[in-house]
mmCIF file of C-alpha atoms and ligand atoms in Angstrom:
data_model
loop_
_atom_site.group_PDB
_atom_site.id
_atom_site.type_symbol
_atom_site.label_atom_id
_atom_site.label_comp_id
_atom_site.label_asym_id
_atom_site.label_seq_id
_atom_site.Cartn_x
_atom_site.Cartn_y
_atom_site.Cartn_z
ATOM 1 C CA UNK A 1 111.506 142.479 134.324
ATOM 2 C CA UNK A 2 109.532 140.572 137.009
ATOM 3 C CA UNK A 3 108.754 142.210 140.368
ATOM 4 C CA UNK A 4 107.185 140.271 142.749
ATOM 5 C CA UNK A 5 106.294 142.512 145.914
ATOM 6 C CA UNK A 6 104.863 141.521 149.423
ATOM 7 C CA UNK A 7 103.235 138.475 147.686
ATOM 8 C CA UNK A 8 101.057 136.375 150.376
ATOM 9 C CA UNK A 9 98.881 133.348 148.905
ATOM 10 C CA UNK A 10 96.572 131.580 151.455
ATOM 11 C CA UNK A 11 94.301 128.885 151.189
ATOM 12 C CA UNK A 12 92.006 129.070 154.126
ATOM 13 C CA UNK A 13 93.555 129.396 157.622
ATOM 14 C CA UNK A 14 97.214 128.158 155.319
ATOM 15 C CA UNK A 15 99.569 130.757 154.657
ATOM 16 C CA UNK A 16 101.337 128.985 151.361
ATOM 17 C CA UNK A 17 103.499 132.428 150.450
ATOM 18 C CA UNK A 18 104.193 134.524 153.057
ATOM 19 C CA UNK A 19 105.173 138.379 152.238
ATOM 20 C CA UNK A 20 107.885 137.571 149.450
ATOM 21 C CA UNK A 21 109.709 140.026 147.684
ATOM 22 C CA UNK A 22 111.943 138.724 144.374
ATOM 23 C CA UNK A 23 112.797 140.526 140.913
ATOM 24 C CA UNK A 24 114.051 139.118 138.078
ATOM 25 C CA UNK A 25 116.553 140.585 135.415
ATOM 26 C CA UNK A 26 116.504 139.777 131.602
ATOM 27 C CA UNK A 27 117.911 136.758 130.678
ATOM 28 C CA UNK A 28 118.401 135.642 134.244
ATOM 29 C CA UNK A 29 117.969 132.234 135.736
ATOM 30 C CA UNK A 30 116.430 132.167 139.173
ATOM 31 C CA UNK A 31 116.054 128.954 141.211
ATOM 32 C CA UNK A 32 113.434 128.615 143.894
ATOM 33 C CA UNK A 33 114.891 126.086 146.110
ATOM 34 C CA UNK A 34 113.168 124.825 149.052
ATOM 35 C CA UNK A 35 111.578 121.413 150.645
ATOM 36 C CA UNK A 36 108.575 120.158 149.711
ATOM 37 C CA UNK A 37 105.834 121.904 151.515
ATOM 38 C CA UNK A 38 107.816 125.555 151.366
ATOM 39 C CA UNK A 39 105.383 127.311 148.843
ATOM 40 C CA UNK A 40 107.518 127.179 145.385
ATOM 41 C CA UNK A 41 105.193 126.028 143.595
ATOM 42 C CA UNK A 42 101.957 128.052 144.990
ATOM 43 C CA UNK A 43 104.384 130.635 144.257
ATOM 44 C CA UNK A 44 104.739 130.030 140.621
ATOM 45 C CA UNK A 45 101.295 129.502 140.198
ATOM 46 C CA UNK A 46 100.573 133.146 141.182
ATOM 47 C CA UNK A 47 103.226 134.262 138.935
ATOM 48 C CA UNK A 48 101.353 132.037 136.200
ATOM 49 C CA UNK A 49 98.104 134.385 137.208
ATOM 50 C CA UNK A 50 96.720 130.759 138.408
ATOM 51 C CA UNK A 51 96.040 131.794 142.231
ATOM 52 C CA UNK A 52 94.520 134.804 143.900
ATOM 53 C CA UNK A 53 96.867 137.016 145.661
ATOM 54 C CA UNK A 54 96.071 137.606 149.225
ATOM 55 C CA UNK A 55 98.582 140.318 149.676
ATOM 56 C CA UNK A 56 101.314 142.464 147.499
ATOM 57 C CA UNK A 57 101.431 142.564 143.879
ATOM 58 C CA UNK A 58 103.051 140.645 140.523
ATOM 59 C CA UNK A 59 104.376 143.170 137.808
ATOM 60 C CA UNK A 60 106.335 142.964 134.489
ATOM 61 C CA UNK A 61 108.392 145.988 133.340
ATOM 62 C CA UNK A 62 106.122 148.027 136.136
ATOM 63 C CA UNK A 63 102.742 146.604 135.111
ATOM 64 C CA UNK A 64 100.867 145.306 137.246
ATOM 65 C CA UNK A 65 99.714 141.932 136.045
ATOM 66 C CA UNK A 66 96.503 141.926 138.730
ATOM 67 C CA UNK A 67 94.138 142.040 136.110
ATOM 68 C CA UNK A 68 96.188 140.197 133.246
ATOM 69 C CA UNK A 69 94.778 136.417 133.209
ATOM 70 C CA UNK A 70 96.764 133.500 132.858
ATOM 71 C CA UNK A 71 96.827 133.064 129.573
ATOM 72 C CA UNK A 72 97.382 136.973 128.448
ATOM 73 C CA UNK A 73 100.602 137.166 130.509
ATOM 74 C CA UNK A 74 102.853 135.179 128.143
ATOM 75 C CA UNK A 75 104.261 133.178 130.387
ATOM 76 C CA UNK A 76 105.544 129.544 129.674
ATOM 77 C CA UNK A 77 105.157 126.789 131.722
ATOM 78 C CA UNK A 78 107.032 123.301 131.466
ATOM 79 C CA UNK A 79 105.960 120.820 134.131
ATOM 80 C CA UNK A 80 107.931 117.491 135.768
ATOM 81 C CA UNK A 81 107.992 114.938 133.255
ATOM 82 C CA UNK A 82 106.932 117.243 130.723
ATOM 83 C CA UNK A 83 103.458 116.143 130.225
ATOM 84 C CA UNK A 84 103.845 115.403 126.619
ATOM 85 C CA UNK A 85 100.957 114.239 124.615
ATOM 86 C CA UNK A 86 102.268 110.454 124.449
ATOM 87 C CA UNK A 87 100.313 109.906 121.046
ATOM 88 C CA UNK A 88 101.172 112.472 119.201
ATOM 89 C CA UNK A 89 104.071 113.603 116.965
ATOM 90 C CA UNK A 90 106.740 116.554 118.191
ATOM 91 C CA UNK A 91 105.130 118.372 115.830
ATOM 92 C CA UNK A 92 101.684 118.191 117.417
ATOM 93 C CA UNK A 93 103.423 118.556 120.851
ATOM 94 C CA UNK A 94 104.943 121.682 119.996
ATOM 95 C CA UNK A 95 102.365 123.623 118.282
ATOM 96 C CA UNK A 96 100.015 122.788 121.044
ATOM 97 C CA UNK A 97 100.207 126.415 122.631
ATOM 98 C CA UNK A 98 99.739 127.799 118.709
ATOM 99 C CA UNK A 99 96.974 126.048 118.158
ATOM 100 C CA UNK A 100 95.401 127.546 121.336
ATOM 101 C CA UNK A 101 95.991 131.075 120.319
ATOM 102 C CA UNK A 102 94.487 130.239 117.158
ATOM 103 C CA UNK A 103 97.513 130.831 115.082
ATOM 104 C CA UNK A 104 96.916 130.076 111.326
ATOM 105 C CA UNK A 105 98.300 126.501 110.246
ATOM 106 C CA UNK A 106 101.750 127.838 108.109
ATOM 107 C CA UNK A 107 102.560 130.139 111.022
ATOM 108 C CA UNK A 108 102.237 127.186 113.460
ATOM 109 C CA UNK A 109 104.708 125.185 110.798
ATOM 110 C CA UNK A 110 107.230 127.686 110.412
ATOM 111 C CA UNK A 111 107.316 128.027 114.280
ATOM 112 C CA UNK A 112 107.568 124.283 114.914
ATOM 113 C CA UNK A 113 110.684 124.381 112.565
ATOM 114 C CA UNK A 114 111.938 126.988 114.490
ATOM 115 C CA UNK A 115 111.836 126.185 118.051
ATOM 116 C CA UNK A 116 113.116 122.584 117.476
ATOM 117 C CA UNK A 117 115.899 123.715 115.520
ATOM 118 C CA UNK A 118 116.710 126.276 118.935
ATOM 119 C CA UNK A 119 116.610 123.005 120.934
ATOM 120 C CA UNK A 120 118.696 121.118 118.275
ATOM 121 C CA UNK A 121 115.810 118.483 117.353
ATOM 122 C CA UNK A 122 115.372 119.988 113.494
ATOM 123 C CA UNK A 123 113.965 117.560 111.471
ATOM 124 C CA UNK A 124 111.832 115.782 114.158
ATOM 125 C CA UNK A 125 108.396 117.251 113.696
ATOM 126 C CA UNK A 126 107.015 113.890 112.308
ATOM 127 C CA UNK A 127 108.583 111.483 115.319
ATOM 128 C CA UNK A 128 106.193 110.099 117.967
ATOM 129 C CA UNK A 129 107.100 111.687 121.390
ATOM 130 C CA UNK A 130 107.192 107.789 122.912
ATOM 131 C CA UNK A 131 110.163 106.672 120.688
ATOM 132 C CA UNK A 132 112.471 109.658 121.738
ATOM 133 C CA UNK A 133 115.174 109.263 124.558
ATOM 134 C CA UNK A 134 114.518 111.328 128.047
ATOM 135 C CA UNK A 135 117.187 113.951 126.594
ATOM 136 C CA UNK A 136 114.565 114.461 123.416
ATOM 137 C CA UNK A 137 111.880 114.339 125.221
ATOM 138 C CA UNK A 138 112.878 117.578 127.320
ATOM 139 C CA UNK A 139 113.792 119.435 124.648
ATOM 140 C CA UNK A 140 110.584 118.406 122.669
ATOM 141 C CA UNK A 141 109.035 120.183 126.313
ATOM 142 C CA UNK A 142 111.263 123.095 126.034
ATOM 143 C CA UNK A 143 109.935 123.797 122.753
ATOM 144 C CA UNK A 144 106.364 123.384 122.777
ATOM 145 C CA UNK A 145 107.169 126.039 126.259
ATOM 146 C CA UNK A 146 109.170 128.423 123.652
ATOM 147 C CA UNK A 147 106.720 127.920 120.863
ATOM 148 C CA UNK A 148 104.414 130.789 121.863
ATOM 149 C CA UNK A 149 107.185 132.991 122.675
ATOM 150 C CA UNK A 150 107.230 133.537 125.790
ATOM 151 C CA UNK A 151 108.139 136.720 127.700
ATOM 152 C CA UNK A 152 108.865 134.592 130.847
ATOM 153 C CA UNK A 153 109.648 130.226 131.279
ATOM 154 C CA UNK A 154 108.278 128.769 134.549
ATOM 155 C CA UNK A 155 109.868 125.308 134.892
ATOM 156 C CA UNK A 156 108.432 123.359 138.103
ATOM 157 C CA UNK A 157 110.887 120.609 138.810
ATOM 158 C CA UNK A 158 110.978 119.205 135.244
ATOM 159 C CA UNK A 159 113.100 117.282 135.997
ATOM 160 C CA UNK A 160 111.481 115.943 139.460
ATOM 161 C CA UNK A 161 110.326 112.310 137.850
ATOM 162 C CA UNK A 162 113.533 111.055 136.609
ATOM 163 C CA UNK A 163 116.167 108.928 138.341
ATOM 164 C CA UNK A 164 119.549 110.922 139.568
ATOM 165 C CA UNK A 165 122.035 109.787 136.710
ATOM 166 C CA UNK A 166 119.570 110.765 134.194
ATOM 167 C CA UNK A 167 118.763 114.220 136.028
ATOM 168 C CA UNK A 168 122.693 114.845 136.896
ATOM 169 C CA UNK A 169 123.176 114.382 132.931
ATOM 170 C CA UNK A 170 119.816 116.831 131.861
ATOM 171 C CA UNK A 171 120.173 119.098 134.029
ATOM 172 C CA UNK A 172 123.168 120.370 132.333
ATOM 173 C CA UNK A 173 121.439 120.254 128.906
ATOM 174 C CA UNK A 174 119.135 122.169 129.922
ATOM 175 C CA UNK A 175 121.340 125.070 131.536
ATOM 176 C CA UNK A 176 122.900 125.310 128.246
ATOM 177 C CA UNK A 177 119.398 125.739 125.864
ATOM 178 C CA UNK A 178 118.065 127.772 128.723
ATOM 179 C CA UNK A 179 121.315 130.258 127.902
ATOM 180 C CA UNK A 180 120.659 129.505 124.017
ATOM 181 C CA UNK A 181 116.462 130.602 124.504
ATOM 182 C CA UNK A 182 117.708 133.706 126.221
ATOM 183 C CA UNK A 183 114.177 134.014 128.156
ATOM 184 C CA UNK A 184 113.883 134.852 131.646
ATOM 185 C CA UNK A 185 113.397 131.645 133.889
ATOM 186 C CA UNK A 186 112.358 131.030 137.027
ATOM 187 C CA UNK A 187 112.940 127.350 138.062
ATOM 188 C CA UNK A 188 112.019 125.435 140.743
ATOM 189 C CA UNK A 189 113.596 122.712 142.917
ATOM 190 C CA UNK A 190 114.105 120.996 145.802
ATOM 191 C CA UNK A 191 117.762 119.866 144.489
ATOM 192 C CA UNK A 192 120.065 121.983 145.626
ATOM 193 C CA UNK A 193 122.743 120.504 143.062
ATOM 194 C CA UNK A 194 119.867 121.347 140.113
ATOM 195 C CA UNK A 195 119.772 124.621 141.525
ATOM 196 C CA UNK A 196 123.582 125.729 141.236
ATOM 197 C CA UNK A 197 123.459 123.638 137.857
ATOM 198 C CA UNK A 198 120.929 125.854 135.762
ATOM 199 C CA UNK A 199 120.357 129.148 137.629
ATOM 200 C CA UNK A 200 122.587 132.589 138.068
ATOM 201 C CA UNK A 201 120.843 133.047 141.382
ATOM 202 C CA UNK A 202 118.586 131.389 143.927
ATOM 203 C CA UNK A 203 116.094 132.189 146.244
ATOM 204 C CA UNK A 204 115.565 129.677 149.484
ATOM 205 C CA UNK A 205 112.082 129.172 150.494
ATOM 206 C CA UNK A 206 111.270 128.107 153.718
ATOM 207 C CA UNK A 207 107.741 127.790 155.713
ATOM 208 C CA UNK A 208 106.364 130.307 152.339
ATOM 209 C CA UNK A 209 108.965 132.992 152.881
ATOM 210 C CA UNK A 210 112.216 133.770 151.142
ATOM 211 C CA UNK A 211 115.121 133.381 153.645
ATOM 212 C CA UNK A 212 117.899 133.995 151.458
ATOM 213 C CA UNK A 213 118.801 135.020 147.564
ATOM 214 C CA UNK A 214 122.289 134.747 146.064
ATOM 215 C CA UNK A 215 124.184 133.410 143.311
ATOM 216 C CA UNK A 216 125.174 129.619 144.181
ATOM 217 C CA UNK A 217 128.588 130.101 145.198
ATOM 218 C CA UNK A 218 127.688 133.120 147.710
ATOM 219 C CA UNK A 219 125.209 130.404 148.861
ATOM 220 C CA UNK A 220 127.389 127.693 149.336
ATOM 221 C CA UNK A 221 130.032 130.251 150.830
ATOM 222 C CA UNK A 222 127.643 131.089 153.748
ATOM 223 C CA UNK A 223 124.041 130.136 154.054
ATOM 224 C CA UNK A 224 121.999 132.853 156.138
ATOM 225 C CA UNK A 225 121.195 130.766 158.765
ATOM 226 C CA UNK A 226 121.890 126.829 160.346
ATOM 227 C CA UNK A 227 118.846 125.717 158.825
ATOM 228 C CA UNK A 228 119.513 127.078 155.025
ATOM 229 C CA UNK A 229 123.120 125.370 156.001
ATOM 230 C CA UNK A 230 121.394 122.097 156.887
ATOM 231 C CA UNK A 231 119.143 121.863 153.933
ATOM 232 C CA UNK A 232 122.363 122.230 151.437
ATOM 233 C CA UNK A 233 123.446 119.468 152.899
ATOM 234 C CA UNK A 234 126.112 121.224 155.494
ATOM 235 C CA UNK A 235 126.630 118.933 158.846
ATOM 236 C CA UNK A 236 126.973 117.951 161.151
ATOM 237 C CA UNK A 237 125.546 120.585 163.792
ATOM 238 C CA UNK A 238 126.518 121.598 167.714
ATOM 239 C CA UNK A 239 125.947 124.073 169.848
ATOM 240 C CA UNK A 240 129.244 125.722 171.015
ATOM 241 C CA UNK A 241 130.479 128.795 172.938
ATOM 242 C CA UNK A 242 132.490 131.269 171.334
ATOM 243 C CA UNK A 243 134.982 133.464 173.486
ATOM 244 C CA UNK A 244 138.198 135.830 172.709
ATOM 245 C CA UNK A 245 137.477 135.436 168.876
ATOM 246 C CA UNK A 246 137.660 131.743 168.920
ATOM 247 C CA UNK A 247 135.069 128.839 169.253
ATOM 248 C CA UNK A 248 135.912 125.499 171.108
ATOM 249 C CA UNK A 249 134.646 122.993 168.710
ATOM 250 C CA UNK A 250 134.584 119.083 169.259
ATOM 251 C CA UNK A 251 137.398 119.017 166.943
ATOM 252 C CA UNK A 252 139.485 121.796 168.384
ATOM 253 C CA UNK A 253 139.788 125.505 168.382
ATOM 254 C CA UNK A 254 138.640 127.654 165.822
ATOM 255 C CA UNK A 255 138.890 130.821 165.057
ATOM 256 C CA UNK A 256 135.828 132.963 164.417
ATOM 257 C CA UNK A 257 134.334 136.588 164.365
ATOM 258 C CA UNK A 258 131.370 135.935 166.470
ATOM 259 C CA UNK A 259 131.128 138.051 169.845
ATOM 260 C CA UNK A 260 131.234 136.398 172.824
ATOM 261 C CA UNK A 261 128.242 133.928 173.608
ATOM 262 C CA UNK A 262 126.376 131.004 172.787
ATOM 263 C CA UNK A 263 126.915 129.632 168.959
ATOM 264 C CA UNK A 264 125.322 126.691 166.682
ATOM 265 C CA UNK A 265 128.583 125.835 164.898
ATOM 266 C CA UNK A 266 128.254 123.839 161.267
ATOM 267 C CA UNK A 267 130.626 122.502 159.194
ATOM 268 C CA UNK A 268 130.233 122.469 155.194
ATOM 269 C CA UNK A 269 130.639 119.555 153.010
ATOM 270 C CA UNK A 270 135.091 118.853 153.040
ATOM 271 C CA UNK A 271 135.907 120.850 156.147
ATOM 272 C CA UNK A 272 137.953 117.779 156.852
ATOM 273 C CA UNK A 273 141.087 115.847 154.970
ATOM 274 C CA UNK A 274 143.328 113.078 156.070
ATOM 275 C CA UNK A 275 146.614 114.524 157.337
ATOM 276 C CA UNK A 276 149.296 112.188 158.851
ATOM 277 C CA UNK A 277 149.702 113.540 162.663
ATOM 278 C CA UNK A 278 146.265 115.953 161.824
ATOM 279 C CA UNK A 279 144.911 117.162 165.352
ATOM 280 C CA UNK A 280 141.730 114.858 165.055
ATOM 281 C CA UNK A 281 141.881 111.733 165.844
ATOM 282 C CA UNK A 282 139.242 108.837 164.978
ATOM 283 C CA UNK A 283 138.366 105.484 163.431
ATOM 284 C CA UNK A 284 137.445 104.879 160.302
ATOM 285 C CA UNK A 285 133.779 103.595 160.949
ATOM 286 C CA UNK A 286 132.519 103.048 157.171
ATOM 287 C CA UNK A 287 132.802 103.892 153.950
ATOM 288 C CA UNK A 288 130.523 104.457 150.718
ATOM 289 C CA UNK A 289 131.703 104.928 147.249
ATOM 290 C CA UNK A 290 130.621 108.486 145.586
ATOM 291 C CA UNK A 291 131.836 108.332 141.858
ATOM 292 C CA UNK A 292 135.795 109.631 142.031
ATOM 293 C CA UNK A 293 135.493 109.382 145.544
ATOM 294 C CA UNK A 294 135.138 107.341 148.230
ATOM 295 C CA UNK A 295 133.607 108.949 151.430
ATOM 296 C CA UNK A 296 134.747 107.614 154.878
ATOM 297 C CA UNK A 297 132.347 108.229 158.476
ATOM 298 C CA UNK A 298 134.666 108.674 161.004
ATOM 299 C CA UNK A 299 133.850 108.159 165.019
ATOM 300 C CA UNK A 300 136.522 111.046 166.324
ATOM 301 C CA UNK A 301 137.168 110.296 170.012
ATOM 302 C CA UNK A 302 133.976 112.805 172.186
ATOM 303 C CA UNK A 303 132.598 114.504 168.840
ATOM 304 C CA UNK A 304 130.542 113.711 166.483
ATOM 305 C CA UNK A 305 130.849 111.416 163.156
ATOM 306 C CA UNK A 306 132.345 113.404 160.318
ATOM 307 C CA UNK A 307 132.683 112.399 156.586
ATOM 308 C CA UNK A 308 136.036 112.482 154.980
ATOM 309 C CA UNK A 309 136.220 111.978 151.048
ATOM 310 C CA UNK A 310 139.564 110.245 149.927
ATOM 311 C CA UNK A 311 140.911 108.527 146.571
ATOM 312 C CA UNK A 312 139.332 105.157 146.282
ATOM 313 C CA UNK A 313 143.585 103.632 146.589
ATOM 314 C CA UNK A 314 143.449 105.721 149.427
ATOM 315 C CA UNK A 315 140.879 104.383 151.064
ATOM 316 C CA UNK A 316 141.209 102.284 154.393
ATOM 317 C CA UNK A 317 139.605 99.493 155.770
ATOM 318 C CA UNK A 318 136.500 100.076 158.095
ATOM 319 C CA UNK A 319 138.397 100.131 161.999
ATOM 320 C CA UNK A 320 141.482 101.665 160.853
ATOM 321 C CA UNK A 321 142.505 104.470 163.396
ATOM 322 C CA UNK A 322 143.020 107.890 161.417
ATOM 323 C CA UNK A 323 144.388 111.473 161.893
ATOM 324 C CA UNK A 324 141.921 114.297 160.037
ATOM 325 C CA UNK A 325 142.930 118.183 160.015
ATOM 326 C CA UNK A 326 139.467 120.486 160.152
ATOM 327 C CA UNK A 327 139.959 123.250 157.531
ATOM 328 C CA UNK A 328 138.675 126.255 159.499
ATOM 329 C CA UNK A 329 137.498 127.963 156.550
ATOM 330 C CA UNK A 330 134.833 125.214 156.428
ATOM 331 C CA UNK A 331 133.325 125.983 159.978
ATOM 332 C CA UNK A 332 129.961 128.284 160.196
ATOM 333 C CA UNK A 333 129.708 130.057 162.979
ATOM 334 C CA UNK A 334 126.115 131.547 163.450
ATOM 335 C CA UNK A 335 124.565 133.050 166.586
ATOM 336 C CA UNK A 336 122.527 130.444 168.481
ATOM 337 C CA UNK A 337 119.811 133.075 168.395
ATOM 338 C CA UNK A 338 119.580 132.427 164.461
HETATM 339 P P1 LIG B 1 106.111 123.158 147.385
HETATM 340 O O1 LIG B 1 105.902 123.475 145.948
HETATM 341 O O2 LIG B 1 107.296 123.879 147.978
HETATM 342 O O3 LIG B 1 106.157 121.694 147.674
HETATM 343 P P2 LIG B 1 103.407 124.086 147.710
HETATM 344 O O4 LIG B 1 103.393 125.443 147.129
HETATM 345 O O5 LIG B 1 102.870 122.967 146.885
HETATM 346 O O6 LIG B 1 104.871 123.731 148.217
HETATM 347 O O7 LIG B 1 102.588 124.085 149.086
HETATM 348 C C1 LIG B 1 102.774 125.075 150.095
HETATM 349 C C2 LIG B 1 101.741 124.874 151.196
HETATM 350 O O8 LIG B 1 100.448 125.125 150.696
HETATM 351 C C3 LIG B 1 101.717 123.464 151.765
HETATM 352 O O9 LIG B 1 101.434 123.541 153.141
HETATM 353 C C4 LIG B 1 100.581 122.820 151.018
HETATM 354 O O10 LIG B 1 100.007 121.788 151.783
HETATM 355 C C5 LIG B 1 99.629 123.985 150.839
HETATM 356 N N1 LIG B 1 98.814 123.855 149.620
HETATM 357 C C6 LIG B 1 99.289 123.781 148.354
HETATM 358 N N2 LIG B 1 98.279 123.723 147.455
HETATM 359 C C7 LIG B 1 97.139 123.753 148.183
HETATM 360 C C8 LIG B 1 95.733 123.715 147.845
HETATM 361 N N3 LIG B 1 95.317 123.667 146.564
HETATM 362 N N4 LIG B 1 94.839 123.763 148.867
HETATM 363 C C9 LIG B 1 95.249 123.839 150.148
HETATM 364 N N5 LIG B 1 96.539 123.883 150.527
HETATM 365 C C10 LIG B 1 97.476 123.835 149.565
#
């Protein structure tokens, strides 16, 4: 549907997109994930037709969309915390885009009716925007984006202004009208959870390029590189030497498929449980709860702190000596070249 090829966007002597390729199938989610600063949303807004391309092209089904402006590309846009028009009805929200185009007043009435009842507010057209919950109020943004029926949503960290429980709980909302809208999306985030929530793949921006696209669990699984690794939250990081097939870690002897030489080895997120007798020894340093969990930061004897998640009844006091086994399908091994 969407081919984006070579795209570079500059402003001045800043290179803000630097020579990405991405495509986009019907119906697909993508995420853009990235940190701040990484060019997601410079590159949306050259999807949008809202900045000058410096390099490559934007098409849709083969089109080149160069000399398509914003506003003939039939694109939708929904923007962090919505941007709702706090005075008016849901109505008045959602027709907004219909009113724009001009579209006769029984059209825009029989569309209202029909996006909110897609986002399961039917009914609500006469309810001021400031009286609804944060849950209404996205879907109330989701449907003034559908209203114009849009070939393509662009959805730039909607969900970017809200605290974590309420995100956590949206996020999956969202996911689910997003499947019920059955529109091409492209999404963007910094959250990495957010990411995996809502989209079937997604592309890693770092420094304006793309470093890596995949579906979540192929990203979790093995991010391209220490740094994509890092940024998921993967830790901690040291540099080891890998010989015969296996790489000396702080916390023993792993076995890995890198040749010979230098490594950066990096463990994801649960390469370690508590295991009576378990190779690694340590002391239980501090805890934090985390929901179901409670997540222990252990000082293991000449390596560095590791995080252990146990049962809360399972939990020890801070100082306790402990006995961890390393799951070896939880270390990275990347050249350190990468
Ligand atoms: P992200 O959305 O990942 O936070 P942006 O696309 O906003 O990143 O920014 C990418 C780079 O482009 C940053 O270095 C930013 O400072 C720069 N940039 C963004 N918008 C402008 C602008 N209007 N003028 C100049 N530089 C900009």
């Amino acid at each position: 549907m969407l081919s984006i090829r070579d795209v570079s966007v500059r402003y001045g002597t800043t290179t803000a997109v630097d020579h990405v390729d991405l495509h986009l199938a019907a119906s697909e989610t993508l995420a853009i994930l990235g940190p701040s600063g990484s060019g997601k949303s410079t590159l949306l807004r050259a999807v949008a037709g809202l900045e000058p391309l410096a390099h490559g092209s934007i098409s849709w089904r083969g089109n080149d969309l160069a000399g398509t402006p914003p506003h003939e590309r039939r694109f939708g846009l929904m923007f962090q915390d919505y941007a709702l028009f706090p005075h008016h009805d849901v109505g008045r929200n959602v027709e907004f885009g219909l009113r724009m185009a001009d579209v006769p007043a029984a059209r825009r009435r029989a569309r209202v009716r029909e996006v909110l009842d897609v986002v399961g507010l039917a009914g609500f057209e006469r309810r001021p925007v400031a009286q609804l919950s944060g849950g209404e109020q996205q879907r109330v943004a989701l449907a003034r984006a559908l209203a114009p029926d849009p070939r393509l949503l662009m959805l730039d960290e909607p969900l970017g202004a809200l605290d974590r429980a309420l995100r956590e709980h949206l996020v999956d909302e969202l996911r689910e009208l997003l499947d019920v809208a059955d529109v091409p999306a492209i999404y963007v985030t910094h959250d990495h959870d957010e990411a995996f929530t809502v989209a079937d793949r997604v592309a890693v921006m770092h420094a304006g390029r793309v470093v890596q696209v995949d579906a979540p669990a192929a990203l979790w699984r093995r991010p391209i590189d220490p740094r994509v690794a890092q940024f998921l939250g993967f830790g901690p990081t040291v540099d080891a030497i890998a010989r015969d097939g296996a790489v000396r870690t702080p916390w023993g002897v792993v076995p890995c498929g890198a040749p010979t030489g230098p490594v950066i080895v990096v463990l994801r997120p649960g390469a370690f449980a508590v295991r009576d007798g378990g190779p690694v020894t340590g002391v239980v340093r501090s805890h934090r709860f985390a929901g179901e969990r409670v997540v222990l930061t252990v000082d293991a004897a000449g390596a560095p702190a590791v995080d252990v998640a146990v049962a809360p009844t399972a939990a020890p006091p801070d100082g306790t000596p402990i006995a961890l086994a390393l799951d070896p399908d939880a270390v990275l091994v990347y050249p350190r070249d990468s």
